[in-house]
Amino acid sequence: MTDLAAVKAALRTQSVETPSWAYGNSGTRFKVFTQAGVPRSPREKLDDAAQVHEFTGAAPTVALHIPWDRVDDYASLAAYAQERGLRLGTINSNTFQDDDYRLGSVCHPDPAVRRKAVGHLLECVDIMDATGSRDLKLWFADGTNYPGQDDIRARQDRLAEALSEVCARLGDGQRMLLEYKLFEPSFYTTDVPDWGTAYAHCLRLGEKAQVVVDTGHHAPGTNIEFIVATLLREGKLGGFDFNSRFYADDDLMAGAADPFQLFRIMFEVVRGGGFGPGVAFMLDQCHNIEAKIPAIIRSVMNVQEATAKALLVDRDALAAAQRSGDVLDANAVLMDAYNTDVRPLLAEVREELGLDPDPVAAYRRSGWAMKITEERTGGRQSGWGA
Ligand code: AOS
Ligand code: ZN
Ligand code: ZN
């Protein structure tokens, strides 16, 4: 029998990190649909992120992206965040938007380009020192477009050399989170394409190096929860970039496309002892057509719902059914938890925290959307973005 008090206590500890870039305008390579009232600065992104935390009570940290969130004084930005009940979280590097990186960054054949890329990564660690961030997230767009273009093996050597230098720079309590992605923007090889490559590099680098699982970064049909269970078992799961995908790395709201997959992932996290501060639960999303703040609130709620269902699994009954080889009963135990409507339970948790049970509705009533549109554009919200 599941202890509901323990489930609620666990849910109260959960925090989901929101990404600064999810608050700003974004789009696809075909069009960026701008929205009235979006933030014009990192500080305004934090103002919006504070709304997500105010209404969910579960989003106290905000990931930054360098250079998108570059400021003169990061300690001051951290203080600004703290005044709003937030903390600056993961620092995301960017070695994919500079013309010098056409043939790659840390894997580039030219040592001067590799030096420039490593310099950027070391700057990100300096920023971590200033913001008090624990994690440096590294996603490399590096790869090749044609067979023969470059030496696949030599590129791994270059990557290892760069990662080793950056890892050596990390201070006490700091980590590097290496994120893999099967495809795009390169088309023939990607230098960190899958969990195995990321794991192999992190294994060599030691305990400061961990793997990030972005739920949009796999081939269709990949069993992501298997990867999660394996990385947790090896002590190498550093965190998630949660989002949803129907086609590719769509960066849609977490849990919106396949809530059952998100539940199965969260069950492996709970089962593997990963439900704690050692595994960073981050969102990595781009809200191209939907209003951003409510979409981020919804994503946090979707992660909470998947987690609540995972916590409700009767682990004793499941283990007994598995041991006895009772396939149908074991599956039924898991499906019973998944098919439980956990919204009332989460509403109770929110009310016990002094929050509105419906964070999206509460946000919509707050008038924040109208306020920021007036202040940031002087125009009126078109209505759909409220
Ligand atoms: C790119 O597809 C990856 O998901 C990155 O994690 C993410 O978009 C980037 O970190 C934003 O800087
Ligand atoms: Zn990501
Ligand atoms: Zn991605």
PDB file of C-alpha atoms and ligand atoms in Angstrom, residues 139 179-181 184 214 216-217 241 243 249-251 284, ligand 3:
ATOM      1  CA  TRP A 139      25.721  20.613 -25.777  1.00  0.00           C
ATOM      2  CA  GLU A 179      24.320  16.471 -23.353  1.00  0.00           C
ATOM      3  CA  TYR A 180      24.041  14.148 -26.357  1.00  0.00           C
ATOM      4  CA  LYS A 181      21.858  14.565 -29.450  1.00  0.00           C
ATOM      5  CA  GLU A 184      20.988  18.288 -36.225  1.00  0.00           C
ATOM      6  CA  ASP A 214      17.266  15.602 -23.341  1.00  0.00           C
ATOM      7  CA  GLY A 216      13.895  15.216 -27.607  1.00  0.00           C
ATOM      8  CA  HIS A 217      17.327  13.937 -28.605  1.00  0.00           C
ATOM      9  CA  ASP A 241      16.326  18.525 -20.425  1.00  0.00           C
ATOM     10  CA  ASN A 243      10.468  18.634 -23.443  1.00  0.00           C
ATOM     11  CA  ASP A 249      13.810  17.927 -31.216  1.00  0.00           C
ATOM     12  CA  ASP A 250      10.555  19.875 -31.201  1.00  0.00           C
ATOM     13  CA  ASP A 251      11.100  21.427 -27.756  1.00  0.00           C
ATOM     14  CA  ASP A 284      14.587  22.848 -22.375  1.00  0.00           C
TER      15      ASP A 284
HETATM   16 ZN    ZN B   3      17.530  20.023 -27.928  1.00  0.00          ZN
END
